[in-house]
Coordinates of C-alpha atoms in Angstrom, one line a residue:
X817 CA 48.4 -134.9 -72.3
X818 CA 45.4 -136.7 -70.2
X819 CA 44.7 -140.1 -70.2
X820 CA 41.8 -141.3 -72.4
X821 CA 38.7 -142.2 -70.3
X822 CA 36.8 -145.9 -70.4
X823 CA 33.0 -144.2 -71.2
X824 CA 30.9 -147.3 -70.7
X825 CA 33.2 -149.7 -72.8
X826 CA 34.6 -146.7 -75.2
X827 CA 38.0 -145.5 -75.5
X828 CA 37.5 -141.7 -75.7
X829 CA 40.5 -139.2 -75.5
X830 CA 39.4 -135.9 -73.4
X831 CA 42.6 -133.8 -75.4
X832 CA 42.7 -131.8 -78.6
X833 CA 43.7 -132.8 -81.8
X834 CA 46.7 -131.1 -83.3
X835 CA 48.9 -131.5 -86.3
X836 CA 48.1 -135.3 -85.5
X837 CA 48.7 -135.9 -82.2
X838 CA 46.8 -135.4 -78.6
X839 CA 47.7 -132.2 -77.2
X840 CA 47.0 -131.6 -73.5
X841 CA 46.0 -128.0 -71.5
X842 CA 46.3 -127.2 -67.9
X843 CA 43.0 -126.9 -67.6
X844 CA 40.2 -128.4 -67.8
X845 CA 36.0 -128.0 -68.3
X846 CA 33.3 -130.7 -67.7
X847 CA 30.8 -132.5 -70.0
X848 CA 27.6 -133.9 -68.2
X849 CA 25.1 -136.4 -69.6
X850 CA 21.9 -134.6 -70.1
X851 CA 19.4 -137.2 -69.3
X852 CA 21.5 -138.8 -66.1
X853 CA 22.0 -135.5 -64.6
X854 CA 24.5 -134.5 -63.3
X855 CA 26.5 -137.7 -63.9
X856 CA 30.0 -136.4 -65.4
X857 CA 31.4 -138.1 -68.4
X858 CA 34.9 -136.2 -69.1
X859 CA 37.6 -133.3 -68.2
X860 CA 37.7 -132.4 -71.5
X861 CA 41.1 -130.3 -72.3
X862 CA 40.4 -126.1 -72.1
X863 CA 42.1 -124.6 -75.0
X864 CA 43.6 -121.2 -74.4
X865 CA 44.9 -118.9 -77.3
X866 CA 48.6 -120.5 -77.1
X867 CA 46.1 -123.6 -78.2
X868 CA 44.9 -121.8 -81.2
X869 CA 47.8 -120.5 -82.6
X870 CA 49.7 -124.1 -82.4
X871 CA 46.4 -125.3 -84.1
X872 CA 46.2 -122.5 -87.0
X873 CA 50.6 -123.3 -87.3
X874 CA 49.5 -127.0 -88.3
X875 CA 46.8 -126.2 -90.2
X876 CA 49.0 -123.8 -92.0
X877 CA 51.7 -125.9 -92.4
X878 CA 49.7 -128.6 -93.9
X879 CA 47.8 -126.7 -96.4
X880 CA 50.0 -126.6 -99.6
X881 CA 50.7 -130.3 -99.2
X882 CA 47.2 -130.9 -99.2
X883 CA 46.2 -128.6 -101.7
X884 CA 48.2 -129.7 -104.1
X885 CA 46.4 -133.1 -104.0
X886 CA 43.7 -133.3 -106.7
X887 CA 40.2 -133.9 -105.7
X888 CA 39.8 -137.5 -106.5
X889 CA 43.0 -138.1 -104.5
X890 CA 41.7 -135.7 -101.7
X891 CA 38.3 -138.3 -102.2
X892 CA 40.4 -141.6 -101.4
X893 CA 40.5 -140.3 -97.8
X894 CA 37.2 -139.0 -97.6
X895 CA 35.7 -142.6 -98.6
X896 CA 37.9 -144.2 -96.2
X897 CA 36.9 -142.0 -93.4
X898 CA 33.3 -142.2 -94.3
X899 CA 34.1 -146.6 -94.3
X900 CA 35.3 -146.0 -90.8
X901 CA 32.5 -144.0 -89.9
X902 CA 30.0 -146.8 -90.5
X903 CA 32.3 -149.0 -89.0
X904 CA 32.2 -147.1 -85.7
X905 CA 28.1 -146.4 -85.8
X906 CA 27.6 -147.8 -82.6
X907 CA 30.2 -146.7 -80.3
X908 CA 29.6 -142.8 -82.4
X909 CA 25.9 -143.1 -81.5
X910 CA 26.4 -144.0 -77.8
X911 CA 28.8 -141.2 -77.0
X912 CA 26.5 -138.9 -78.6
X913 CA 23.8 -140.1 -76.9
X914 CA 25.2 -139.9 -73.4
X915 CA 26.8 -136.3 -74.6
X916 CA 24.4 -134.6 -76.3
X917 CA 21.1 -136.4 -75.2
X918 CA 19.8 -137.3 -78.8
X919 CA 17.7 -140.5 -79.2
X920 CA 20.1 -143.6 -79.0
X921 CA 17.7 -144.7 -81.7
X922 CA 18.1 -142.2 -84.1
X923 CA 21.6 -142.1 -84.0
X924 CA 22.1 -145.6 -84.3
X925 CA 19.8 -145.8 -87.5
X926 CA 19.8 -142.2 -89.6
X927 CA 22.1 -139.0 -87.9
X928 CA 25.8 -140.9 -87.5
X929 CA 25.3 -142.2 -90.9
X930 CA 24.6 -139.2 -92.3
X931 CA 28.3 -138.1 -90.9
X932 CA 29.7 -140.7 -93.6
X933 CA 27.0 -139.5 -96.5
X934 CA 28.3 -136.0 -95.9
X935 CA 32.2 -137.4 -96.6
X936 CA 31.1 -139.3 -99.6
X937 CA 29.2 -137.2 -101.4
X938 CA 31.2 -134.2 -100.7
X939 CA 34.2 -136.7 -102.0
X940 CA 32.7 -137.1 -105.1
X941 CA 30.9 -133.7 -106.1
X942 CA 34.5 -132.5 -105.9
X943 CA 35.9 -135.1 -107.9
X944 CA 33.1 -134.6 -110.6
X945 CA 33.4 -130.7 -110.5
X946 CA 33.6 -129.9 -114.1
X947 CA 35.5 -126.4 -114.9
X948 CA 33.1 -123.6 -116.9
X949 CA 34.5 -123.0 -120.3
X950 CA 33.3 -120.1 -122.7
X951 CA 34.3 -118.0 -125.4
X952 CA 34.1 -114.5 -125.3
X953 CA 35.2 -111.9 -127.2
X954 CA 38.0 -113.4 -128.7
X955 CA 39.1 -115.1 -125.4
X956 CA 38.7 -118.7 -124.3
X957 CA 37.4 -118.8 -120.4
X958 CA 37.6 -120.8 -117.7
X959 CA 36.3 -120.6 -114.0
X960 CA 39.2 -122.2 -111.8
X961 CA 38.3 -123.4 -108.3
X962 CA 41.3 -123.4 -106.0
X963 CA 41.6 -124.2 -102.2
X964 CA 41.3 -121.3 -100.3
X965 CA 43.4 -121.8 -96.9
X966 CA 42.9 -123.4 -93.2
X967 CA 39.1 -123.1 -92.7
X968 CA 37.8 -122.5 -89.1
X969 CA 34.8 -124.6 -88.3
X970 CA 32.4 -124.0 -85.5
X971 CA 29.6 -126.4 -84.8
X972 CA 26.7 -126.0 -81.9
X973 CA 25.8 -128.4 -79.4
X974 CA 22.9 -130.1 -80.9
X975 CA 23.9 -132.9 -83.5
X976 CA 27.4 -132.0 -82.6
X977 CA 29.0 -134.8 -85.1
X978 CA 26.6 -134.6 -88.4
X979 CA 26.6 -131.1 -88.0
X980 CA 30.7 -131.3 -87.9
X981 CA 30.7 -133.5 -90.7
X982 CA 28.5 -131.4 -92.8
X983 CA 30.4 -128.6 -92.4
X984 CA 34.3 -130.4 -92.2
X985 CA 33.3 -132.6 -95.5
X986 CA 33.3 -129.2 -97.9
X987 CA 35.8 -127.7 -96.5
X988 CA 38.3 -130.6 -97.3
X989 CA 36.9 -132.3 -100.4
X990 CA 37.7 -128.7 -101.4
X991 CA 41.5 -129.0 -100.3
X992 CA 41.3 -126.7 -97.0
X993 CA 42.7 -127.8 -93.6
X994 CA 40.5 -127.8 -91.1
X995 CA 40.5 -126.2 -87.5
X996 CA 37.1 -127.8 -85.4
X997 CA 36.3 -125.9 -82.9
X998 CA 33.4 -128.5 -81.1
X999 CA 30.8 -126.7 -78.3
X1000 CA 31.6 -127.3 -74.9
X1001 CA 28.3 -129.1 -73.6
X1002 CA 29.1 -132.1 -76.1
X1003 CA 32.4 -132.1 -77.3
X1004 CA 33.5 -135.8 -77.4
X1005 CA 31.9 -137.1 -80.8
X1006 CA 34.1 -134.9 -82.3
X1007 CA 37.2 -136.3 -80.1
X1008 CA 36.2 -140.1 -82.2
X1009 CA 35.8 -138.3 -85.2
X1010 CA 39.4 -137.2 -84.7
X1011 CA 40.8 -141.0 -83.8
X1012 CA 38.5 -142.0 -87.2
X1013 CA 40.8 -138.8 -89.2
X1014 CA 43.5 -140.4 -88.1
X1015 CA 42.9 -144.4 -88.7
X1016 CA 42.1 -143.3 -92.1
X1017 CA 45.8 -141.8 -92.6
X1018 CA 45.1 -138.2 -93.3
X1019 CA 48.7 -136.2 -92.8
X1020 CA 49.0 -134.7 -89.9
X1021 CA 47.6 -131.2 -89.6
X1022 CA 44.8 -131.3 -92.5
X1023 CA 42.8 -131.6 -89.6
X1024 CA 42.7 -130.1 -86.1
X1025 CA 40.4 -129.7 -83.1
X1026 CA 40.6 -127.6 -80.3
X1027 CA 38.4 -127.7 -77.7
X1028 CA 37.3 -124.6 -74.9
X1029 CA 35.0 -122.0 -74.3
X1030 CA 33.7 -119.5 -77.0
X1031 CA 34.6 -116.6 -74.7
X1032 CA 38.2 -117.7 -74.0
X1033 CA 38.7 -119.3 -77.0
X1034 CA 36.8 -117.1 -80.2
X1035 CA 38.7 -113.7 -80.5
X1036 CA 41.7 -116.3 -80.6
X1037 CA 40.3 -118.2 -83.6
X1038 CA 38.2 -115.9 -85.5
X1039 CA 40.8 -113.1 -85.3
X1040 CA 44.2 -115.2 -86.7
X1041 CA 45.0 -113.9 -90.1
X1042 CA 46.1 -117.4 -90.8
X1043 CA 42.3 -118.5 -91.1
X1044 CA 41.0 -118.1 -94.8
X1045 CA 37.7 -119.2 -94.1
X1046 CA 35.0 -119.5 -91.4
X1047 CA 31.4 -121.4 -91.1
X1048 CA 29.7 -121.0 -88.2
X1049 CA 26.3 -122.4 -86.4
X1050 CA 24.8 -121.0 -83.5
X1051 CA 23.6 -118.0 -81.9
X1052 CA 22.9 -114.5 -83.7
X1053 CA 24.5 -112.3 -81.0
X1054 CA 27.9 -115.0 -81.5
X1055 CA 27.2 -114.9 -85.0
X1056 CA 27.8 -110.9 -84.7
X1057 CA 31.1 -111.0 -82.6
X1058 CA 32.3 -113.4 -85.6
X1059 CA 31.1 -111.6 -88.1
X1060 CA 33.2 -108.3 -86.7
X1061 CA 36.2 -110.4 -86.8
X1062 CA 35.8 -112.2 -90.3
X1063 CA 35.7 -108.6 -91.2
X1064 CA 38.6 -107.1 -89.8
X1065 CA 40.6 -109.5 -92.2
X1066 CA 38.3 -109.3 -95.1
X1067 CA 37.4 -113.4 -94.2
X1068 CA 34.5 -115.1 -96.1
X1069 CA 31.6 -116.1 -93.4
X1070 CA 29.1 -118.3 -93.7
X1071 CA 26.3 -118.3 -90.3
X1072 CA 23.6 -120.3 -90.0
X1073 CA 21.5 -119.1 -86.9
X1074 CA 18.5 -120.8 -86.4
X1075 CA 14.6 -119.7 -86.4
X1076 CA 11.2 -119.3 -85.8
X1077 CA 9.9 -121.4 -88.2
X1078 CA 5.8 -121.6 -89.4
X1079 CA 3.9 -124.8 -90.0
X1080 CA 1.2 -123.9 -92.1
X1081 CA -2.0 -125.7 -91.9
X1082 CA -4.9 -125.1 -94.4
X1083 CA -8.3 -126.3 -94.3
X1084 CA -7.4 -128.7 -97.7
X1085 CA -4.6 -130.7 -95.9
X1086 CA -4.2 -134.0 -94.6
X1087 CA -5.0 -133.0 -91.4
X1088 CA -4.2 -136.6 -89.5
X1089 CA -0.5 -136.0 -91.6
X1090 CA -0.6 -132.4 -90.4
X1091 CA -1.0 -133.0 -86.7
X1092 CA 1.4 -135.5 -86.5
X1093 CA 4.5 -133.9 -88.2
X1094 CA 3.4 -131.1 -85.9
X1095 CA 3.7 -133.2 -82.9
X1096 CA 6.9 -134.5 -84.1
X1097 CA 8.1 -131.0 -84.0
X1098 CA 9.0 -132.3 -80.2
X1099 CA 11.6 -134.6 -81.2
X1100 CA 14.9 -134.2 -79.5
X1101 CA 12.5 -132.0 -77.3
X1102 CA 12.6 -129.0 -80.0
X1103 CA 16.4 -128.5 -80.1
X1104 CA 16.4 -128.5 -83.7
X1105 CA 17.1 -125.4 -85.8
X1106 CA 14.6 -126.0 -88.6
X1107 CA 11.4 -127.1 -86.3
X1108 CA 8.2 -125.6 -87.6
X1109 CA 7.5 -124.2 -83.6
X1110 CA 4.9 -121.7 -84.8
X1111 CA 2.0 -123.6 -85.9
X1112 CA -0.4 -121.6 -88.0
X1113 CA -3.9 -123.5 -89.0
X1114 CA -6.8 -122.3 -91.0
X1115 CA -9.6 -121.2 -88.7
X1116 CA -12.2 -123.4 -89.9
X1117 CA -10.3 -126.7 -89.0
X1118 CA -8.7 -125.5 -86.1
X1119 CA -10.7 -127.7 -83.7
X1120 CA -10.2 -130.9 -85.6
X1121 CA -6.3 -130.1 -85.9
X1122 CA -5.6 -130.1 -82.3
X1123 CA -7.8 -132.9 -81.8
X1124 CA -5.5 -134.8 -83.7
X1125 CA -2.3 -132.9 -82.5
X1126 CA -3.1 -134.1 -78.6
X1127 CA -3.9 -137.3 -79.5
X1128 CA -0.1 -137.4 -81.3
X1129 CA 1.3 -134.9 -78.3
X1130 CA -0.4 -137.4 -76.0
X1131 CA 1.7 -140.6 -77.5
X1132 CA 5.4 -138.8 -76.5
X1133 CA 7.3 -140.7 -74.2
X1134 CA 9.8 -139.1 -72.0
X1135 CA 12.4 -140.7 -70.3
X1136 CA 16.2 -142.2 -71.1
X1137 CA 17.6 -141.2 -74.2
X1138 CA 18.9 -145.1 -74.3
X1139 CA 15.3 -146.6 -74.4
X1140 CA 13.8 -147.4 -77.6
X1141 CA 10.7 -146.5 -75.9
X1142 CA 11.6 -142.7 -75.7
X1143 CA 10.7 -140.2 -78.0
X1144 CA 11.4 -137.1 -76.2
X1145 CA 14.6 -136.6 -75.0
X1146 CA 15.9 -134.1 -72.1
X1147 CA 17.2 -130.7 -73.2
X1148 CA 20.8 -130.8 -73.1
X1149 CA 21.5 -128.7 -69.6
X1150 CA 20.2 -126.7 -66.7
X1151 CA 21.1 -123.7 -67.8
X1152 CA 19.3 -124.0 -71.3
X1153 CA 16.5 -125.7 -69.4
X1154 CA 16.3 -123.0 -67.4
X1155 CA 16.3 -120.6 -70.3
X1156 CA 13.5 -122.3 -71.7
X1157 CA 11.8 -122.4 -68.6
X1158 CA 11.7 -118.4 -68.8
X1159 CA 10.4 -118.2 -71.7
X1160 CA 7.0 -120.0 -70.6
X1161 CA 7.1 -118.1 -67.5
X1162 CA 7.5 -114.7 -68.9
X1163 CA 4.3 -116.1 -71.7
X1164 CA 2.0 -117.0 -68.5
X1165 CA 3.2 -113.6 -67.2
X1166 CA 2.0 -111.6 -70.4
X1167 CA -1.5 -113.1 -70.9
X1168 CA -0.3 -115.9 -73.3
X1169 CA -2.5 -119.6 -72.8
X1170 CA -0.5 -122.4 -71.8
X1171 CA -2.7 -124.9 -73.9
X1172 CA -0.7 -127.7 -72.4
X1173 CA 2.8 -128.7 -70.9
X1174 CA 4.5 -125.9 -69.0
X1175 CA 6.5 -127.1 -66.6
X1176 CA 9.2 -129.6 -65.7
X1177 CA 8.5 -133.2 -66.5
X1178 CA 9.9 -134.3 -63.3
X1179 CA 10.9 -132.4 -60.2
X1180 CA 14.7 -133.2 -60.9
X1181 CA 16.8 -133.3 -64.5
X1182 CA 16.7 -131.8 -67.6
X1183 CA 13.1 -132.7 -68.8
X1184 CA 10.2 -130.0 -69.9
X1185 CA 6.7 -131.4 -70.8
X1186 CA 6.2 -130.7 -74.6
X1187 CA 4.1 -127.0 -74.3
X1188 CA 1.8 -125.7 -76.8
X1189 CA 0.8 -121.9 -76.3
X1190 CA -1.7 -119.7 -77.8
X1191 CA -0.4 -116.0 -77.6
X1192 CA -1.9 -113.5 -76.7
X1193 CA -0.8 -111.7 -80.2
X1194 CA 1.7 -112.0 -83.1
X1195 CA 4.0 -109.8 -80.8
X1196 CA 4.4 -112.2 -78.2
X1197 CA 7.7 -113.2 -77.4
X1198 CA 7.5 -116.6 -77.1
X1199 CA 6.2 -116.1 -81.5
X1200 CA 8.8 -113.9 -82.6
X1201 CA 12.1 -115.0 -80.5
X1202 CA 13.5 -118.8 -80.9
X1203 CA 13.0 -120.7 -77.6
X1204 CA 14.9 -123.3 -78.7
X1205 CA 12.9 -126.1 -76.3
X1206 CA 9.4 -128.7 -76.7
X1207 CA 7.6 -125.1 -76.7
X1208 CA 5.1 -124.8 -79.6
X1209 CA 2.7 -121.5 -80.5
X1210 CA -0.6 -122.3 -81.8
X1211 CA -2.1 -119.5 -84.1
X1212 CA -5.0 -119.7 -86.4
X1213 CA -5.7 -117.3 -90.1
X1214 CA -8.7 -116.7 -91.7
X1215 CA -7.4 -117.0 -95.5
X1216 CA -4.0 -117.5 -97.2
X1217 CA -3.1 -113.9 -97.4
X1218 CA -3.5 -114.2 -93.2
X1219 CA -1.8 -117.1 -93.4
X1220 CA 1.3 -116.2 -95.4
X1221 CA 1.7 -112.8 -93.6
X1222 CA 1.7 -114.5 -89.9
X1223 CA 4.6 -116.9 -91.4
X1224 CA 6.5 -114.3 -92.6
X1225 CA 6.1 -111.9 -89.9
X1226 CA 9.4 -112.6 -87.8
X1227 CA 13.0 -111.6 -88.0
X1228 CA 13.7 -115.4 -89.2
X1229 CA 13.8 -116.9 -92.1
X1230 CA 15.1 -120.0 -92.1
X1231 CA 12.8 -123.1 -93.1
X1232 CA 9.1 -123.1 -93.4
X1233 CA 5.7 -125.9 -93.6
X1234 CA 3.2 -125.9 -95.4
X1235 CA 0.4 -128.7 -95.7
X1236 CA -1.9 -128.5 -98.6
X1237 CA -3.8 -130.8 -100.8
X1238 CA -3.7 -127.7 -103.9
X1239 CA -1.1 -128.1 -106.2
X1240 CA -1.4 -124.5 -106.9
X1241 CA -1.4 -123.5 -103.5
X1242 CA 1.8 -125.6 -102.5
X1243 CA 3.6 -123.5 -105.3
X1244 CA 1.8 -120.6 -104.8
X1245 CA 2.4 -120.2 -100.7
X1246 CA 6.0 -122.4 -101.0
X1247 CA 7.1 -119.3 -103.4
X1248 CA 5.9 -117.0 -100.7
X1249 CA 7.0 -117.7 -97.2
X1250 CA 10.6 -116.4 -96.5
X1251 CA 13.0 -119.1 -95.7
X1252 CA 16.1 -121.0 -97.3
X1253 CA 13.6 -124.3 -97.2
X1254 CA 10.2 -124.7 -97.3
X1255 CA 8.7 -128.4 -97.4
X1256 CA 5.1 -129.1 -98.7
X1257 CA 3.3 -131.8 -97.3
X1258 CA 7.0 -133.1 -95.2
X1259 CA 9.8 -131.8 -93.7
X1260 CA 13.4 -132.3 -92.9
X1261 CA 14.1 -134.6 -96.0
X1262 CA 17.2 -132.9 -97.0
X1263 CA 19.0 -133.5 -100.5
X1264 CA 22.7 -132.6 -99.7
X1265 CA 23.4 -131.2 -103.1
X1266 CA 20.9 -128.6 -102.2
X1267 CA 21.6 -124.5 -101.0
X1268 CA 20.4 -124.5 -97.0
X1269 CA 20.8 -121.7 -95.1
X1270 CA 18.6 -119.0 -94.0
X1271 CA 17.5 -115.5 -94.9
X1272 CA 16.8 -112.2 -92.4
X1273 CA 18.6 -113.1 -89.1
X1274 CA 18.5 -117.0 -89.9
X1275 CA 22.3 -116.6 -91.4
X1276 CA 24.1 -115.2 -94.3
X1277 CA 25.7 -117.5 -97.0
X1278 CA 24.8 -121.1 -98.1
X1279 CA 25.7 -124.6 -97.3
X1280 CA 25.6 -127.9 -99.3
X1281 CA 26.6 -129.3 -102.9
X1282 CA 28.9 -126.8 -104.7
X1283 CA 27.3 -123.8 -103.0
X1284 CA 30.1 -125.3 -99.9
X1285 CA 32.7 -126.0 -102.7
X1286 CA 32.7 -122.6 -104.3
X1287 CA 32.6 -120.9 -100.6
X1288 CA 35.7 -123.0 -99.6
X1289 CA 37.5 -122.2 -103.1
X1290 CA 38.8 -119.2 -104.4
X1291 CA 37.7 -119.0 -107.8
X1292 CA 40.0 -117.6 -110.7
X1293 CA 38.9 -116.6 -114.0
X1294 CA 41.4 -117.1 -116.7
X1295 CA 41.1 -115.7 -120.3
X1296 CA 43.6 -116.8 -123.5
X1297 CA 43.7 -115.0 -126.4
X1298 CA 41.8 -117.1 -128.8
X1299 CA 45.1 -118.7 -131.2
X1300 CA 48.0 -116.6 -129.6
X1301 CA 49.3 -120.2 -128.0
X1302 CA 49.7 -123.2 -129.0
X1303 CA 50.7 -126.6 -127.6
X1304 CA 53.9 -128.0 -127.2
X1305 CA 53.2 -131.3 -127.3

């Protein structure tokens, strides 16, 4: 076991978290601070597959105790984790600033309390879970939702602890343990969430967190019999390797794989409303699954769109994710930078217009100025293929037929834009474009009880509200013969 390391005034421990205590590995891997490059916050443990089987023997091993809880006892801990959680905003935020890069700002104020939201409501959707009850054919029904086994949860390295939460909170409000597996570029929120787990007095084992690399630790993970059910956010090509794995043991998977979503402009909008929520598509410099990165505008206000749009594009300030004066933070690491750097370079390359940005922000670090391109057509690369960065493509469409069919025209599906002032239309093209969500005139208000996932390669399977219950259940019907029993009481 490692010592636990003083990160500017907070106690964070670098080990994983196993049947409730620290467990230690022989080796180690580094997390950097993305926007103080390449200043080195932690060793962080290196799980090896000795790691995951001690962690899937603890989460196996605490399973029927925690089962057998009901959900409103299952809730007390969830409410007092979700107490702690808002206790702890500050000291959450920071480390996940300095980890992950994220706005200090927006940390502080909406993300780390939307870790304890997820808790709570998941808490108390479970505890208000009413059984189905029918007759039918002489039989009295009922649907029964039971726990299904240690889940395996696998988060990605942007909004490393809500998207933990939002994933962990399911998984035990419906009376699964839980094995975290955290990304390696921003592990250590999840390393408090595990201290918060275990102020709040969860037994030991209900939940677990081992720490590592995909490629040393997945086949590992994913492959243990042991695991009853997996969620997983990140890449499609890691999303295939799991997938082959949740298969071999006939293991209910749920992938949510980001996109390519449109923002879709038409001539009736809000146009000042328009260009600013596009220009906010560069917050947390475009590491967000669900940004509207292809914007699509009707041709005859094109002009007076991007007008606005610089003018909004214009007001971004780059610089330390700390300062309440930034608003674009840097990408998370030099190797994703560079990634993203490829993209723009292989768009120049091909004939696309760099219609702003596209290059570094500074000659050192992890910045990249926020880059709007006009391809050259709809088959582009940098349209149909998720860069993941501040990179933007700027399309127009003569009518809504145009309109809808460039939206849908990628292997994506996941969210989707549209800005209107016709009530028909918002109904009309909201039916139409493929995706899990599609906002009308807003975007990324999210109602937790909600389905969100995404449809093509965007991911298979739904989260939130009792879509994640039934997923982490196995549910039973059972059918009486109507008056062949009686009670005994």
């Amino acid at each position: 076991m490692h010592e636990r390391i003083d990160i500017e005034g907070i106690s964070v421990s670098p080990d994983h978290f196993i049947d409730g205590k620290r467990v230690g590995s022989p080796t180690t891997f580094e997390t950097r601070c993305p926007f103080d490059w390449p200043r080195k916050l932690a060793d962080v443990a290196r799980g090896d597959a000795a790691t995951a089987d001690l962690a899937a023997q603890a989460a196996s091993a605490a399973f029927p105790g925690w089962a057998a809880l009901t959900a409103a006892q299952r809730g007390v801990y969830l409410h007092r984790l979700a107490d702690l959680i808002e206790a702890n905003v500050e000291q959450l935020a920071l480390i996940e600033c300095l980890d992950m890069g994220m706005l200090l700002e927006s940390l502080r104020l909406r993300v780390i309390l939307r870790g304890a939201a997820n808790f709570r409501n998941y808490a108390d959707l479970a505890s208000a879970h009413e059984e189905r009850v029918w007759s039918s054919r002489g039989t009295a029904n009922r649907v029964i939702r039971s726990p299904a086994g240690p889940a395996l949860i696998i988060t990605p390295w942007n909004a490393p602890f809500m998207l933990s939460t939002w994933k962990c909170a399911p998984a035990l409000a419906a009376g699964n343990t839980v094995i975290l597996k955290p990304a390696d570029w921003s592990p250590l929120s999840a390393s408090l969430l595990a201290d918060l787990i275990e102020q709040a007095g969860f037994p030991p084992g209900v939940f677990n967190i081992v720490q590592g690399l995909g490629t040393e630790l997945g086949n590992a993970l994913t492959g243990d019999p042991r695991i009853k059910r997996i969620s997983f956010t990140g890449s499609v090509p890691t999303a295939r390797v799991i997938g082959k794995a949740a298969a071999e043991n006939i293991v209910p998977f749920t992938a949510e794989l980001g996109g390519k979503s449109p923002l879709l402009v038409f001539a009736d909008a809000d146009l000042d409303a328009a260009a600013r929520k596009a220009a906010g598509q560069y917050d947390d410099s475009g590491q967000v699954c669900m940004a509207g990165t292809r914007i699509i505008v009707e041709e005859s206000v094109s002009e007076a769109f991007l007008e606005r749009f610089h003018a909004y594009t214009d007001a971004h300030v780059m610089g330390d994710s700390r300062d309440p004066a930034t608003t674009m933070s840097a990408l998370i690491h030099p190797v994703h930078a560079a990634r993203v750097l490829g993209f723009i370079d292989r768009a120049r390359t091909a004939g696309d217009t760099i219609v702003r940005g596209g290059k570094r922000w500074k000659d050192d670090g992890n910045w990249i100025e926020p880059t709007l391109i006009a391809p050259r057509d709809n088959a582009s690369e940098v349209v149909q293929n998720e860069v993941f960065g501040p990179v933007l493509t700027f399309q127009t469409f003569k009518d809504e037929a145009e309109g809808i069919a460039l939206a849908n025209s990628t292997a994506y599906g996941l969210s989707g834009i549209v800005y209107t002032g016709s009530a028909e239309r918002a109904e009309r093209v909201g039916r139409a474009v493929r995706g899990g969500t599609v906002w009308v005139n807003t975007f990324l208000i999210r109602d937790l009880t909600a389905p969100f996932g995404g449809i093509g390669i965007s991911g298979i399977g739904r989260e939130g509200g009792d879509y994640a219950l039934d997923f982490h259940s196995d549910l039973k019907t059972l059918q009486i013969l109507e008056g062949s029993v009686r009670s005994s009481q």
